Amino acid sequence: MRARAGRASAPDSAAFPAIKPIALRFVFQAARAVKIPVVGLGGIASGEDAAEFLIAGATAVQTGTATFWDPRSPLRIARELGRFLKREKIAGVKQLVGTLKI
């Protein structure tokens, strides 16, 4: 698929969703190795994706490629994360950070 001027389209590469498992692993490892905040990024396209990065240990998340095909994706992801927290009866984002147990 080639991008056309004036038309937003999904990324041409399969790397967008494929990077997420690798990024999650690195966030998990980094968050346990350092005593500074870790920002999670790489394949975040939904509120649940953002929650997974927070659970892995990120204290914040960043969207990137998702904004190419949906410039409003950061707002949508924030709303979806809020709905996730409510559905799971979690008071706030801080309660998610670093809760992954292996």
XYZ file of C-alpha atoms in Angstrom:
102
model
C 0.000 0.000 0.000
C 1.394 3.391 -0.942
C 0.481 6.532 0.939
C -1.505 9.053 -1.068
C -1.358 12.781 -0.530
C -4.251 14.078 1.542
C -5.285 10.651 2.777
C -4.362 9.070 6.087
C -3.617 5.369 5.924
C -2.345 2.626 8.163
C 1.419 2.131 8.283
C 2.848 0.206 5.341
C 4.979 -1.932 7.634
C 4.111 -4.856 9.855
C 6.670 -3.480 12.336
C 4.109 -1.240 14.055
C 2.301 -3.996 16.019
C 5.263 -6.367 15.908
C 7.476 -4.074 18.001
C 5.136 -4.109 21.005
C 6.226 -7.421 22.627
C 9.877 -6.417 22.341
C 9.185 -2.941 23.710
C 7.214 -4.395 26.627
C 10.109 -6.649 27.526
C 12.580 -3.755 27.461
C 10.282 -1.590 29.596
C 9.925 -4.426 32.104
C 13.698 -4.901 32.290
C 14.528 -1.195 32.391
C 11.979 -0.412 35.097
C 13.588 -2.987 37.357
C 17.140 -1.908 36.564
C 16.871 1.846 37.217
C 15.438 4.112 39.874
C 14.225 6.790 37.444
C 10.912 6.916 35.566
C 10.679 4.805 32.411
C 8.557 5.902 29.457
C 6.919 3.093 27.507
C 6.591 3.321 23.747
C 6.438 1.029 20.762
C 3.197 -0.308 19.347
C 0.767 1.598 21.556
C -2.475 1.942 19.624
C -5.151 1.450 22.318
C -5.869 2.072 25.961
C -5.197 -1.582 26.733
C -1.803 -1.319 25.015
C -1.019 1.652 27.267
C -2.161 -0.306 30.336
C 0.163 -3.179 29.416
C 3.156 -0.818 29.352
C 2.170 0.647 32.723
C 1.774 -2.839 34.194
C 5.229 -3.709 32.828
C 6.682 -0.783 34.783
C 6.412 2.355 32.666
C 5.392 5.462 34.589
C 4.235 7.158 31.371
C 3.527 6.110 27.790
C 4.079 7.749 24.429
C 2.306 7.247 21.130
C 4.048 7.705 17.828
C 3.160 5.786 14.699
C -0.504 5.562 15.718
C -0.775 9.313 15.133
C 0.136 8.807 11.459
C -3.149 7.045 10.754
C -5.162 8.694 13.542
C -3.901 12.133 14.593
C -6.323 12.082 17.531
C -5.089 8.715 18.798
C -3.491 10.114 21.989
C -6.906 11.440 23.060
C -8.652 8.188 22.141
C -6.016 6.101 23.929
C -6.373 8.234 27.073
C -10.162 7.750 27.021
C -9.771 4.008 26.483
C -7.271 3.806 29.345
C -9.765 5.611 31.577
C -12.478 3.110 30.626
C -10.060 0.228 31.285
C -9.314 1.560 34.777
C -12.997 1.966 35.522
C -13.886 -1.503 34.199
C -11.123 -3.104 36.266
C -12.053 -0.996 39.332
C -8.592 0.598 39.527
C -8.476 4.035 41.146
C -5.726 5.478 38.960
C -2.765 4.880 36.713
C -0.317 4.780 39.629
C -1.963 1.590 40.877
C -1.037 -0.146 37.607
C 2.617 0.818 37.397
C 4.956 -2.139 37.843
C 2.312 -4.643 38.910
C 3.458 -7.390 36.530
C 4.495 -10.499 38.427
C 6.611 -13.183 36.792
